[in-house]
PDB file of C-alpha atoms in Angstrom:
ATOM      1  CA  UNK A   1     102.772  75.035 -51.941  1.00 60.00           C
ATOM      2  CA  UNK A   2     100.660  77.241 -54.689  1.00 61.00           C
ATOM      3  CA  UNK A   3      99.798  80.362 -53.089  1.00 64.00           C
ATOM      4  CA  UNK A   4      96.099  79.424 -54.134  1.00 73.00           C
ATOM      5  CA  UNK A   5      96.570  76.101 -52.273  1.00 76.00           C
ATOM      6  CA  UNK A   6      96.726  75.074 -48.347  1.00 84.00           C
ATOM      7  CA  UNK A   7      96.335  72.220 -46.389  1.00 84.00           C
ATOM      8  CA  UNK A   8      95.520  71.985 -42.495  1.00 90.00           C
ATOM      9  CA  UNK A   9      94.839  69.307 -40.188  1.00 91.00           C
ATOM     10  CA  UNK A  10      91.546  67.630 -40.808  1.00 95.00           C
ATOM     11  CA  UNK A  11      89.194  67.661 -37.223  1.00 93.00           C
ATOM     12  CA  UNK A  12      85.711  65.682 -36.658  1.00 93.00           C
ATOM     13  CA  UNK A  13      83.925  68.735 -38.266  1.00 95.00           C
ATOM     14  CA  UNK A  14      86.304  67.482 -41.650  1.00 96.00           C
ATOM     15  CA  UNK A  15      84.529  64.094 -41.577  1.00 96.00           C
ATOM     16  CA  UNK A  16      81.429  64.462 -43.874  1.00 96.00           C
ATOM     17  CA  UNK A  17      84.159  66.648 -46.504  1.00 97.00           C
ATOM     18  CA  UNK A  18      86.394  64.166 -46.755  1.00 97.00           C
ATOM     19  CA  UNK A  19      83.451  61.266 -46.718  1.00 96.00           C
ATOM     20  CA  UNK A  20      82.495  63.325 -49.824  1.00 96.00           C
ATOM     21  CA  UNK A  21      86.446  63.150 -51.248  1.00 97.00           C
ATOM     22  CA  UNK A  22      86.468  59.398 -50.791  1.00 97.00           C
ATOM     23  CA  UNK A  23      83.354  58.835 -52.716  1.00 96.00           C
ATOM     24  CA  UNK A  24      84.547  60.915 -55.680  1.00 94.00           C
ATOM     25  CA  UNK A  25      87.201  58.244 -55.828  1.00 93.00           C
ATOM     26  CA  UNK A  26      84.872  55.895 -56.156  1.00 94.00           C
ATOM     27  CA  UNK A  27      82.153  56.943 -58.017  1.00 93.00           C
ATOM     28  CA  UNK A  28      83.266  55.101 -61.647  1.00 91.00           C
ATOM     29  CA  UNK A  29      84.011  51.829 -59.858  1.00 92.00           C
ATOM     30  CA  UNK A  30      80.368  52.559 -58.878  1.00 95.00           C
ATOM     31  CA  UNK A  31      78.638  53.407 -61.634  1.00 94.00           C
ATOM     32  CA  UNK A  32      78.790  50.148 -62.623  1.00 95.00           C
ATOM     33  CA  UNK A  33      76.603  48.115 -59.980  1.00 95.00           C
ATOM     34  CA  UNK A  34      73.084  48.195 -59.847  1.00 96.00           C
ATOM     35  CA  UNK A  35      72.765  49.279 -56.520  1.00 96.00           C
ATOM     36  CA  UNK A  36      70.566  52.128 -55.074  1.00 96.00           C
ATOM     37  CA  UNK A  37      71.288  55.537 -54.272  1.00 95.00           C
ATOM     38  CA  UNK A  38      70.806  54.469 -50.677  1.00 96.00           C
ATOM     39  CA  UNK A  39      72.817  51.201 -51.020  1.00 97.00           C
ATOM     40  CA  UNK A  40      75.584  53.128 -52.841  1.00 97.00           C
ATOM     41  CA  UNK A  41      75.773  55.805 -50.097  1.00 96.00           C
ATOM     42  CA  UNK A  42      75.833  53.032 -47.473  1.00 97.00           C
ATOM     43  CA  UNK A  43      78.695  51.278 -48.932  1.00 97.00           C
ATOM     44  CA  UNK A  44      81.159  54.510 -48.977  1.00 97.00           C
ATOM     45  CA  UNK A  45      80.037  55.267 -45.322  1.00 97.00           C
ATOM     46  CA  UNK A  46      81.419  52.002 -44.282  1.00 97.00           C
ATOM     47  CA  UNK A  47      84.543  51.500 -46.682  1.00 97.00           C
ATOM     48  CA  UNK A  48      85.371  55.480 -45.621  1.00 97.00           C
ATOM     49  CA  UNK A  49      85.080  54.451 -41.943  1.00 97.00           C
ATOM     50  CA  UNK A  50      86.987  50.876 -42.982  1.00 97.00           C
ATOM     51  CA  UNK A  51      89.777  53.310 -44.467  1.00 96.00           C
ATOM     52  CA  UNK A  52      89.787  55.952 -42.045  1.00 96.00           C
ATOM     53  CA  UNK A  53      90.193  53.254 -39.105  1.00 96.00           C
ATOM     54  CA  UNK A  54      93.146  51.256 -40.499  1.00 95.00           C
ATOM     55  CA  UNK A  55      95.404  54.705 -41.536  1.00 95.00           C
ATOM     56  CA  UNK A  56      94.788  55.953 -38.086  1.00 95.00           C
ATOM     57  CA  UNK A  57      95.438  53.039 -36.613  1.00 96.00           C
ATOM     58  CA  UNK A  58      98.701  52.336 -38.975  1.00 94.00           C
ATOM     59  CA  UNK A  59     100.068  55.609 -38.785  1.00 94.00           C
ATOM     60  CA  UNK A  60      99.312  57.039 -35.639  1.00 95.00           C
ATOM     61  CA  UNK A  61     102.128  60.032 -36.651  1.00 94.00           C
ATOM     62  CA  UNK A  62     100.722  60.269 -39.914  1.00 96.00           C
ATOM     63  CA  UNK A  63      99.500  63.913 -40.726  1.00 96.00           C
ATOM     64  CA  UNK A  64      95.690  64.098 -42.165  1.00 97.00           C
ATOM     65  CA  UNK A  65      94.928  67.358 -44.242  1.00 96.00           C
ATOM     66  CA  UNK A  66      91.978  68.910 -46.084  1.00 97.00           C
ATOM     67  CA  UNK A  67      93.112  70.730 -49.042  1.00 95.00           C
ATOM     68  CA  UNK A  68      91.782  74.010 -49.851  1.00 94.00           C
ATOM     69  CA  UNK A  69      91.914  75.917 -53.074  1.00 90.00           C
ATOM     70  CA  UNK A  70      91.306  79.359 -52.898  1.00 88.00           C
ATOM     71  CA  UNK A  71      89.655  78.883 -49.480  1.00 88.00           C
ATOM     72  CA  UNK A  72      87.433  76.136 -50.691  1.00 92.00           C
ATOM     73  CA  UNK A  73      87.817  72.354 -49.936  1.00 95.00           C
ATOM     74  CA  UNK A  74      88.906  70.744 -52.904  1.00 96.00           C
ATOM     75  CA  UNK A  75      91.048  66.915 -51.249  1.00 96.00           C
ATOM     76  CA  UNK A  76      92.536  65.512 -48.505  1.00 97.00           C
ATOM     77  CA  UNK A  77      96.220  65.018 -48.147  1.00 96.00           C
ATOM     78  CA  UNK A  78      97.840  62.048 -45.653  1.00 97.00           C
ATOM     79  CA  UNK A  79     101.358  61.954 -44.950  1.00 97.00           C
ATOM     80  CA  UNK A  80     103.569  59.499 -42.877  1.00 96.00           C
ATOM     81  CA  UNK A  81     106.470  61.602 -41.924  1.00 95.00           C
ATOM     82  CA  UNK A  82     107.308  59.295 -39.150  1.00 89.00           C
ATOM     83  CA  UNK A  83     110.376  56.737 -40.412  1.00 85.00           C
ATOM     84  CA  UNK A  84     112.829  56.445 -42.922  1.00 93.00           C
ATOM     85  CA  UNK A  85     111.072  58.149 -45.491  1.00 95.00           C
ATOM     86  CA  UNK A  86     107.646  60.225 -46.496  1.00 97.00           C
ATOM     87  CA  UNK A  87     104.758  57.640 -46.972  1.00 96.00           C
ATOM     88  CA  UNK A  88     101.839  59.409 -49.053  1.00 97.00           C
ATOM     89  CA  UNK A  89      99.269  57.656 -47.631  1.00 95.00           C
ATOM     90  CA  UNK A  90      96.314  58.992 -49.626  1.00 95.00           C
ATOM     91  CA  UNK A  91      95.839  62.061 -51.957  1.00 95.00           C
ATOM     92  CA  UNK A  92      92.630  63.215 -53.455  1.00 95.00           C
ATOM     93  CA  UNK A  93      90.924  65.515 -54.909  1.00 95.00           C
ATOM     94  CA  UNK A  94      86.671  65.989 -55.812  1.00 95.00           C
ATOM     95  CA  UNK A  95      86.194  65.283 -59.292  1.00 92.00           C
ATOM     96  CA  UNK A  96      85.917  69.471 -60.113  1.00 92.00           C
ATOM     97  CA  UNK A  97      89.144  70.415 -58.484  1.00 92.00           C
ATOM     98  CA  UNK A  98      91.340  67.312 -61.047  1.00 91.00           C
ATOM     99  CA  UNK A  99      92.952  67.723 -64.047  1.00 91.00           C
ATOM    100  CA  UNK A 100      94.206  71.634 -63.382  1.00 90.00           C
ATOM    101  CA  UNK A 101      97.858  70.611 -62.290  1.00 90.00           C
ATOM    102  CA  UNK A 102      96.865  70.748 -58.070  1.00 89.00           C
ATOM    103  CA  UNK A 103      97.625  66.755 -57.367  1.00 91.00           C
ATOM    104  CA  UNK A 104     100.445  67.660 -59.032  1.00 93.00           C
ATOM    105  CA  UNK A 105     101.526  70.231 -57.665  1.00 92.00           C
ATOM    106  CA  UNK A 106     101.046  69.155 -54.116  1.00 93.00           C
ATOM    107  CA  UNK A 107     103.045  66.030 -55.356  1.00 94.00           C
ATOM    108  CA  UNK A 108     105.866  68.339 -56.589  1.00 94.00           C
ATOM    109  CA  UNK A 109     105.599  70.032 -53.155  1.00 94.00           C
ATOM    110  CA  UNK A 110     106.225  66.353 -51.389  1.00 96.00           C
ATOM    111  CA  UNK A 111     109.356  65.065 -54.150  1.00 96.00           C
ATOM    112  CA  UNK A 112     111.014  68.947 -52.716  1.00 96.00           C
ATOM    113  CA  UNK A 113     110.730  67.659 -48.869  1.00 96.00           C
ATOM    114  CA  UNK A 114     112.249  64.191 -49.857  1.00 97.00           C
ATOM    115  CA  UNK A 115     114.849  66.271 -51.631  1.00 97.00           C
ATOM    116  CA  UNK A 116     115.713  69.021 -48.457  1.00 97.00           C
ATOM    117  CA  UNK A 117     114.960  66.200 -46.253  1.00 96.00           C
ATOM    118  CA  UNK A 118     116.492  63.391 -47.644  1.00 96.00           C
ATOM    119  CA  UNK A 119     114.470  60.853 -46.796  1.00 96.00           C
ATOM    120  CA  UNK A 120     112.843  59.030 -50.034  1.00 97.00           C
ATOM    121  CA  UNK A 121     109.609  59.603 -51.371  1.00 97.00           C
ATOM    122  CA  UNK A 122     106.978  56.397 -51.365  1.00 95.00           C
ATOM    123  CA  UNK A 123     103.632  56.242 -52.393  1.00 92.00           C
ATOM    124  CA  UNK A 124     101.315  53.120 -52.786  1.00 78.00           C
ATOM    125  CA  UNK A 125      98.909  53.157 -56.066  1.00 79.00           C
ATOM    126  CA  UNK A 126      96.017  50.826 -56.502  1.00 70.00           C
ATOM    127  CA  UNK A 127      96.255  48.804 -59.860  1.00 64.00           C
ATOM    128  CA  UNK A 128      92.927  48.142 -60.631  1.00 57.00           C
TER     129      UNK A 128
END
């Protein structure tokens, strides 16, 4: 990994960080509903929790990180190590830490395992 990137384990004190991350991933699909503030803020507490619930559930094994850059949370990382292959559950990054080469290199990091590992590389991308 970049020596001005880490990743460790994500605990309950994580939760309203990565609540944050998950919004940023939504916030374009978002823009464009007429909802309040309130209403909006509502709806990625429960889809988060929706989320959260069915990958923990799912991949019991699976490894949850926060990403840090330079000491400060920038995404969250989840990884099924735990069959055949490496399962990128989720990457993602808040909208200031994208488009500076991180995802990518974090993904880079990931296609090395596969390769010293030899266990193939998935990843599951929403097609909107």
């Amino acid at each position: 990994m970049p020596e001005d990137l880490m990743s460790g384990p994500a605990t309950a004190d994580d939760v309203p960080f990565l609540q944050r991350v998950y919004a940023g991933t939504r916030e374009e699909e978002l823009a464009r509903v007429p909802w309040t503030a309130e209403q909006k803020s509502a709806f990625i507490e429960m889809q988060f929790r929706a989320q959260d619930t069915d990958y923990r559930r799912n991949y019991p094994d699976a490894r949850f990180d926060v990403i840090l850059r330079d000491g400060v949370e920038a995404g969250r990382l989840y990884v099924d190590r735990c069959g055949k292959e490496i399962a990128i559950l989720d990457i993602a990054l808040l909208p200031e830490h994208r488009g500076e080469g991180f995802g990518s290199a974090l993904l880079r990091e990931l296609m090395a395992e596969s390769d010293r590992t030899q266990k193939p590389l998935e990843i599951y991308v929403e097609k909107e």
